[in-house]
């Protein structure tokens, strides 16, 4: 069982790292194309606005595709691991440096300037499964805008390795749990 859990953790780490590079590729592709567009159309006009929107939609689509791949891979890996019996939790899961630190990392990892999105604060509910080893599965973000939610979820994967989540405990022993965090993020730069 331990070997299987260790293998699952290694696969998730390798796959999520690969997906972070997918986010970076999408960002790089967007930046390269937007610079080219601004050279072609230095002054705002209808055609530039149309092309900006098409590039924005392509970036959103690339992020959503990467998140879908992560979700599919997590489902495959989680299917191989037998679900634990969830005992009564005596201590909730927590981020090692605190919720405020986690929220700050997440806020910094999400760049929505290209969307001209200025709803402050943006309220979300971040939900994921945290196993007894501190591995994270099934990340979901719920808020009022699906596109923004996708970028926040991608931001979560980007900061996933900046700190550790301590698993919930039952009578002093780490156990799997579902972490449900209501957060307010600010996107003004």
XYZ file of N, CA and C in Angstrom:
567
model
N 0.829 -1.194 0.000
C 0.000 0.000 0.000
C 0.871 1.254 0.000
N 1.959 1.238 0.823
C 2.841 2.402 0.882
C 3.521 2.638 -0.454
N 3.929 1.543 -1.109
C 4.590 1.682 -2.409
C 3.634 2.265 -3.434
N 2.384 1.826 -3.372
C 1.388 2.324 -4.306
C 1.116 3.804 -4.065
N 1.044 4.195 -2.814
C 0.836 5.611 -2.484
C 2.027 6.453 -2.923
N 3.235 5.930 -2.699
C 4.438 6.662 -3.110
C 4.477 6.815 -4.627
N 4.125 5.757 -5.334
C 4.092 5.811 -6.792
C 3.058 6.827 -7.270
N 1.884 6.825 -6.642
C 0.840 7.785 -7.006
C 1.329 9.211 -6.782
N 2.005 9.459 -5.654
C 2.523 10.796 -5.361
C 3.547 11.227 -6.412
N 4.454 10.334 -6.775
C 5.481 10.659 -7.787
C 4.824 10.975 -9.123
N 3.835 10.178 -9.511
C 3.154 10.413 -10.789
C 2.410 11.737 -10.794
N 1.724 12.039 -9.693
C 0.993 13.304 -9.613
C 1.962 14.474 -9.659
N 3.070 14.386 -8.928
C 4.053 15.463 -8.918
C 4.604 15.688 -10.317
N 4.994 14.608 -10.989
C 5.554 14.736 -12.338
C 4.520 15.295 -13.299
N 3.291 14.809 -13.202
C 2.256 15.267 -14.123
C 1.865 16.708 -13.860
N 1.728 17.079 -12.584
C 1.339 18.466 -12.300
C 2.446 19.435 -12.679
N 3.704 19.005 -12.565
C 4.812 19.856 -13.009
C 4.747 20.061 -14.516
N 4.415 18.989 -15.235
C 4.284 19.094 -16.691
C 3.137 20.030 -17.045
N 2.059 19.989 -16.272
C 0.924 20.850 -16.560
C 1.234 22.306 -16.267
N 2.039 22.569 -15.238
C 2.446 23.949 -14.963
C 3.183 24.488 -16.180
N 4.004 23.650 -16.809
C 4.691 24.120 -18.011
C 3.693 24.374 -19.143
N 2.563 23.661 -19.158
C 1.519 23.939 -20.152
C 0.941 25.334 -19.932
N 0.769 25.718 -18.668
C 0.291 27.064 -18.369
C 1.319 28.090 -18.839
N 2.591 27.812 -18.588
C 3.654 28.728 -18.990
C 3.730 28.835 -20.513
N 3.535 27.717 -21.216
C 3.528 27.747 -22.682
C 2.376 28.615 -23.183
N 1.209 28.458 -22.573
C 0.049 29.263 -22.978
C 0.324 30.741 -22.741
N 0.924 31.068 -21.594
C 1.269 32.456 -21.293
C 2.258 33.001 -22.314
N 3.286 32.218 -22.600
C 4.323 32.640 -23.533
C 3.746 32.848 -24.938
N 2.918 31.904 -25.370
C 2.291 32.005 -26.692
C 1.413 33.257 -26.761
N 0.651 33.512 -25.715
C -0.213 34.696 -25.668
C 0.626 35.973 -25.733
N 1.658 36.054 -24.904
C 2.507 37.251 -24.875
C 3.164 37.507 -26.234
N 3.667 36.446 -26.851
C 4.317 36.578 -28.154
C 3.326 37.091 -29.201
N 2.128 36.518 -29.224
C 1.130 36.910 -30.221
C 0.568 38.300 -29.944
N 0.416 38.653 -28.690
C -0.135 39.982 -28.366
C 0.877 41.070 -28.737
N 2.168 40.806 -28.528
C 3.197 41.774 -28.927
C 3.188 41.975 -30.439
N 3.059 40.870 -31.155
C 2.999 40.942 -32.612
C 1.768 41.728 -33.061
N 0.648 41.492 -32.396
C -0.580 42.204 -32.718
C -0.415 43.703 -32.478
N 0.224 44.068 -31.365
C 0.408 45.486 -31.045
C 1.386 46.161 -32.001
N 2.305 45.402 -32.564
C 3.191 45.966 -33.582
C 2.404 46.222 -34.871
N 1.526 45.282 -35.195
C 0.732 45.408 -36.416
C -0.297 46.527 -36.275
N -0.917 46.631 -35.104
C -1.930 47.653 -34.837
C -1.511 48.452 -33.601
N -0.612 49.438 -33.766
C -0.131 50.186 -32.607
C -1.222 50.991 -31.890
N -2.237 51.398 -32.625
C -3.321 52.171 -32.014
C -4.576 51.293 -31.934
N -5.329 51.449 -30.843
C -6.558 50.653 -30.708
C -7.519 50.903 -31.871
N -8.080 49.798 -32.367
C -9.118 49.872 -33.393
C -9.957 48.602 -33.296
N -10.976 48.514 -34.112
C -11.892 47.375 -34.033
C -11.190 46.045 -34.309
N -10.324 46.018 -35.309
C -9.645 44.765 -35.660
C -8.708 44.318 -34.532
N -7.985 45.249 -33.940
C -7.097 44.901 -32.829
C -7.902 44.369 -31.643
N -9.009 44.993 -31.342
C -9.868 44.541 -30.243
C -10.383 43.133 -30.512
N -10.805 42.889 -31.748
C -11.287 41.559 -32.122
C -10.183 40.516 -31.951
N -8.999 40.828 -32.435
C -7.867 39.894 -32.337
C -7.440 39.680 -30.881
N -7.476 40.744 -30.076
C -7.153 40.609 -28.648
C -8.106 39.618 -27.991
N -9.375 39.758 -28.302
C -10.353 38.853 -27.709
C -10.122 37.411 -28.149
N -9.798 37.195 -29.435
C -9.521 35.845 -29.924
C -8.295 35.247 -29.223
N -7.271 36.060 -29.005
C -6.083 35.576 -28.289
C -6.414 35.258 -26.833
N -7.240 36.084 -26.240
C -7.659 35.836 -24.854
C -8.441 34.529 -24.761
N -9.359 34.309 -25.703
C -10.120 33.059 -25.715
C -9.203 31.851 -25.906
N -8.167 31.984 -26.734
C -7.223 30.888 -26.950
C -6.456 30.583 -25.668
N -6.078 31.617 -24.920
C -5.359 31.414 -23.661
C -6.266 30.734 -22.640
N -7.496 31.187 -22.542
C -8.454 30.574 -21.624
C -8.645 29.097 -21.978
N -8.781 28.817 -23.255
C -8.969 27.446 -23.716
C -7.754 26.572 -23.385
N -6.558 27.114 -23.571
C -5.338 26.363 -23.250
C -5.272 26.036 -21.760
N -5.631 26.989 -20.916
C -5.651 26.752 -19.473
C -6.672 25.673 -19.119
N -7.861 25.780 -19.680
C -8.902 24.798 -19.374
C -8.505 23.402 -19.840
N -7.853 23.303 -20.998
C -7.389 21.998 -21.482
C -6.341 21.404 -20.547
N -5.416 22.225 -20.083
C -4.392 21.741 -19.151
C -5.030 21.275 -17.847
N -6.013 22.024 -17.357
C -6.701 21.630 -16.118
C -7.494 20.342 -16.310
N -8.063 20.173 -17.485
C -8.797 18.943 -17.783
C -7.851 17.743 -17.792
N -6.656 17.913 -18.358
C -5.664 16.831 -18.362
C -5.245 16.472 -16.942
N -5.053 17.486 -16.100
C -4.690 17.238 -14.706
C -5.802 16.444 -14.030
N -7.027 16.851 -14.235
C -8.172 16.183 -13.619
C -8.255 14.724 -14.059
N -8.090 14.472 -15.348
C -8.142 13.100 -15.863
C -7.027 12.247 -15.270
N -5.829 12.807 -15.193
C -4.699 12.055 -14.633
C -4.913 11.782 -13.147
N -5.443 12.751 -12.422
C -5.722 12.541 -11.003
C -6.768 11.451 -10.810
N -7.776 11.404 -11.689
C -8.802 10.364 -11.599
C -8.186 8.982 -11.786
N -7.271 8.863 -12.756
C -6.618 7.570 -12.996
C -5.806 7.145 -11.784
N -5.035 8.078 -11.243
C -4.180 7.758 -10.104
C -5.016 7.464 -8.865
N -6.025 8.276 -8.613
C -6.876 8.091 -7.435
C -7.657 6.787 -7.522
N -7.959 6.318 -8.730
C -8.687 5.059 -8.894
C -7.842 3.881 -8.443
N -6.512 4.011 -8.528
C -5.609 2.937 -8.116
C -5.427 2.875 -6.605
N -5.741 3.943 -5.922
C -5.570 4.000 -4.476
C -6.915 3.736 -3.816
N -6.934 2.788 -2.897
C -8.192 2.489 -2.220
C -8.559 3.637 -1.294
N -9.816 4.077 -1.325
C -10.217 5.195 -0.475
C -10.190 4.784 0.998
N -9.624 5.627 1.838
C -9.563 5.295 3.256
C -10.911 5.512 3.933
N -11.079 4.827 5.027
C -12.258 5.043 5.843
C -12.006 6.328 6.615
N -12.912 7.275 6.516
C -12.695 8.567 7.145
C -13.186 8.547 8.594
N -12.240 8.596 9.526
C -12.628 8.659 10.935
C -12.993 10.089 11.318
N -13.432 10.269 12.539
C -13.770 11.604 13.019
C -12.498 12.449 13.077
N -12.552 13.625 12.469
C -11.383 14.499 12.415
C -11.310 15.321 13.699
N -10.141 15.246 14.353
C -9.945 16.002 15.590
C -9.153 17.286 15.350
N -8.431 17.348 14.208
C -7.683 18.547 13.842
C -7.794 18.714 12.336
N -8.268 19.888 11.903
C -8.458 20.166 10.481
C -7.114 20.298 9.753
N -7.131 20.067 8.444
C -5.954 20.273 7.611
C -5.614 21.758 7.612
N -4.319 22.062 7.470
C -3.908 23.462 7.445
C -2.663 23.643 6.594
N -2.529 24.838 6.057
C -1.351 25.199 5.277
C -0.229 25.495 6.263
N 0.988 25.015 5.975
C 2.071 25.092 6.950
C 2.390 26.504 7.424
N 2.248 27.498 6.554
C 2.553 28.867 6.982
C 1.293 29.702 7.196
N 0.133 29.067 7.229
C -1.106 29.753 7.540
C -1.942 30.089 6.313
N -3.229 30.276 6.551
C -4.175 30.559 5.475
C -3.861 31.882 4.774
N -3.454 32.890 5.537
C -3.150 34.201 4.937
C -1.969 34.081 3.967
N -0.977 33.307 4.335
C 0.187 33.095 3.469
C -0.226 32.376 2.186
N -1.047 31.346 2.344
C -1.534 30.610 1.182
C -2.320 31.536 0.255
N -3.207 32.338 0.824
C -4.028 33.256 0.036
C -3.146 34.266 -0.691
N -2.081 34.731 -0.044
C -1.156 35.679 -0.675
C -0.448 35.020 -1.864
N 0.048 33.786 -1.680
C 0.694 33.062 -2.780
C -0.271 32.886 -3.952
N -1.502 32.505 -3.644
C -2.488 32.274 -4.694
C -2.811 33.573 -5.429
N -2.987 34.641 -4.681
C -3.281 35.941 -5.290
C -2.156 36.370 -6.237
N -0.913 36.138 -5.821
C 0.243 36.516 -6.645
C 0.374 35.630 -7.883
N -0.106 34.388 -7.805
C 0.032 33.446 -8.918
C -1.010 33.653 -10.008
N -2.048 34.422 -9.705
C -3.132 34.620 -10.668
C -2.995 36.005 -11.287
N -2.753 36.033 -12.594
C -2.635 37.299 -13.310
C -3.792 37.406 -14.292
N -4.704 38.305 -14.005
C -5.873 38.474 -14.861
C -5.879 39.828 -15.566
N -4.735 40.484 -15.616
C -4.694 41.808 -16.228
C -5.122 41.771 -17.690
N -4.815 40.686 -18.400
C -5.177 40.601 -19.808
C -6.689 40.480 -20.008
N -7.418 40.091 -18.965
C -8.872 39.978 -19.060
C -9.586 41.282 -18.725
N -8.840 42.246 -18.208
C -9.439 43.483 -17.707
C -10.514 43.157 -16.669
N -10.191 42.209 -15.806
C -11.129 41.745 -14.785
C -10.837 42.494 -13.505
N -11.796 43.259 -13.019
C -11.533 44.119 -11.865
C -12.598 44.001 -10.781
N -13.112 42.803 -10.564
C -14.077 42.615 -9.480
C -13.282 42.352 -8.207
N -13.325 43.291 -7.299
C -12.578 43.132 -6.050
C -13.504 43.307 -4.876
N -13.474 42.463 -3.925
C -12.787 41.169 -3.953
C -13.616 40.144 -4.732
N -12.920 39.163 -5.288
C -13.573 38.066 -5.997
C -13.673 36.905 -5.020
N -14.886 36.475 -4.751
C -15.113 35.416 -3.766
C -15.160 34.063 -4.460
N -14.399 33.117 -3.895
C -14.378 31.755 -4.425
C -14.496 30.762 -3.281
N -14.761 29.544 -3.678
C -14.687 28.428 -2.759
C -13.709 27.447 -3.392
N -12.584 27.213 -2.733
C -11.561 26.293 -3.205
C -11.743 24.987 -2.453
N -11.872 23.896 -3.203
C -12.121 22.601 -2.586
C -11.163 21.575 -3.185
N -10.535 20.761 -2.324
C -9.676 19.685 -2.800
C -9.587 18.590 -1.752
N -9.133 17.424 -2.195
C -8.923 16.295 -1.291
C -7.459 16.274 -0.912
N -7.196 16.141 0.369
C -5.834 16.070 0.901
C -5.688 14.716 1.576
N -4.772 13.879 1.058
C -4.622 12.561 1.674
C -3.732 12.634 2.918
N -3.554 11.523 3.577
C -2.823 11.495 4.844
C -1.336 11.794 4.677
N -0.832 11.752 3.456
C 0.579 12.063 3.181
C 0.771 13.511 2.757
N -0.316 14.243 2.572
C -0.239 15.632 2.148
C -0.360 15.815 0.649
N -0.731 14.746 -0.085
C -0.934 14.841 -1.535
C -2.312 15.425 -1.817
N -2.393 16.215 -2.872
C -3.620 16.929 -3.210
C -4.233 16.336 -4.475
N -5.563 16.118 -4.431
C -6.316 15.586 -5.558
C -7.593 16.407 -5.743
N -8.180 16.308 -6.920
C -9.524 16.819 -7.201
C -9.718 18.288 -6.812
N -8.864 19.154 -7.322
C -8.967 20.583 -7.033
C -10.109 21.183 -7.854
N -10.960 21.933 -7.184
C -12.064 22.619 -7.855
C -12.212 24.018 -7.275
N -12.452 24.985 -8.153
C -12.682 26.367 -7.746
C -14.076 26.758 -8.203
N -14.846 27.308 -7.288
C -16.189 27.787 -7.634
C -16.272 29.262 -7.311
N -16.680 30.019 -8.318
C -16.875 31.458 -8.197
C -17.872 31.868 -9.266
N -18.052 33.151 -9.486
C -19.069 33.624 -10.420
C -18.671 33.571 -11.892
N -17.383 33.382 -12.194
C -16.926 33.431 -13.578
C -16.064 32.203 -13.862
N -16.512 31.334 -14.766
C -15.795 30.087 -15.045
C -14.389 30.324 -15.582
N -14.212 31.334 -16.407
C -12.888 31.608 -16.956
C -11.932 32.038 -15.850
N -12.387 32.919 -14.993
C -11.560 33.368 -13.871
C -11.267 32.186 -12.950
N -12.263 31.338 -12.728
C -12.058 30.158 -11.889
C -10.948 29.264 -12.444
N -10.901 29.112 -13.766
C -9.865 28.289 -14.399
C -8.480 28.869 -14.127
N -8.343 30.188 -14.190
C -7.041 30.806 -13.930
C -6.657 30.704 -12.458
N -7.639 30.749 -11.580
C -7.349 30.585 -10.152
C -6.919 29.145 -9.877
N -7.590 28.173 -10.496
C -7.200 26.773 -10.325
C -5.796 26.540 -10.867
N -5.494 27.140 -12.011
C -4.138 27.035 -12.564
C -3.128 27.673 -11.611
N -3.505 28.807 -11.015
C -2.644 29.458 -10.028
C -2.379 28.543 -8.849
N -3.393 27.800 -8.427
C -3.222 26.837 -7.332
C -2.153 25.814 -7.691
N -2.215 25.277 -8.914
C -1.211 24.296 -9.328
C 0.179 24.926 -9.425
N 0.235 26.211 -9.767
C 1.529 26.887 -9.845
C 2.192 27.029 -8.470
N 1.399 27.222 -7.434
C 1.972 27.429 -6.094
C 1.977 26.149 -5.271
N 1.520 25.076 -5.856
C 1.375 23.811 -5.132
C 2.661 23.398 -4.424
N 3.803 23.708 -5.002
C 5.084 23.297 -4.427
C 5.752 24.377 -3.582
N 5.078 25.518 -3.378
C 5.660 26.592 -2.555
C 5.516 26.317 -1.064
N 4.640 25.435 -0.719
C 4.415 25.104 0.683
C 3.637 23.811 0.773
N 3.561 23.277 1.969
C 2.883 21.999 2.161
C 1.601 22.188 2.958
N 0.660 21.348 2.669
C -0.555 21.258 3.466
C -0.352 20.142 4.475
N -0.655 20.434 5.719
C -0.599 19.413 6.758
C -1.946 18.709 6.772
N -1.936 17.375 6.690
C -3.204 16.652 6.649
C -4.007 16.812 7.941
N -5.287 16.565 7.827
C -6.148 16.548 9.011
C -5.699 15.392 9.903
N -6.103 15.453 11.147
C -5.722 14.393 12.088
C -6.950 13.842 12.790
N -6.828 12.573 13.110
C -7.832 11.908 13.928
C -7.078 11.252 15.069
N -7.275 11.772 16.262
C -6.573 11.264 17.452
C -5.060 11.237 17.253
N -4.519 12.305 16.647
C -3.073 12.446 16.479
C -2.489 11.771 15.255
N -3.301 11.058 14.473
C -2.808 10.368 13.281
C -3.320 11.089 12.036
N -2.448 11.311 11.029
C -2.890 11.985 9.800
C -3.911 11.129 9.046
N -4.944 11.801 8.536
C -5.994 11.129 7.766
C -6.355 11.964 6.546
N -6.978 11.326 5.578
C -7.455 12.029 4.388
C -8.669 12.874 4.750
N -8.800 13.991 4.044
C -9.957 14.855 4.273
C -10.203 15.712 3.045
N -11.374 16.331 3.028
C -11.704 17.291 1.981
C -11.529 18.677 2.581
N -10.689 19.486 1.925
C -10.439 20.851 2.384
C -11.357 21.771 1.595
N -12.092 22.589 2.297
C -13.052 23.504 1.691
C -12.737 24.911 2.203
N -12.137 25.753 1.338
C -11.706 27.089 1.745
C -12.484 28.188 1.040
N -13.255 28.962 1.763
C -13.822 30.167 1.158
C -12.733 31.248 1.175
N -12.471 31.854 0.036
C -11.419 32.868 -0.078
C -11.939 34.098 -0.802
N -11.300 35.230 -0.531
C -11.542 36.454 -1.277
C -10.209 36.884 -1.870
N -10.164 36.996 -3.182
C -8.943 37.378 -3.875
C -9.115 38.779 -4.458
N -8.011 39.522 -4.480
C -7.997 40.866 -5.053
C -7.085 40.868 -6.268
N -7.576 41.395 -7.376
C -6.814 41.339 -8.615
C -6.332 42.675 -9.125
N -6.570 43.747 -8.405
C -6.103 45.045 -8.886
C -4.591 45.116 -8.726
N -3.954 45.650 -9.733
C -2.475 45.724 -9.726
C -2.025 47.130 -9.445
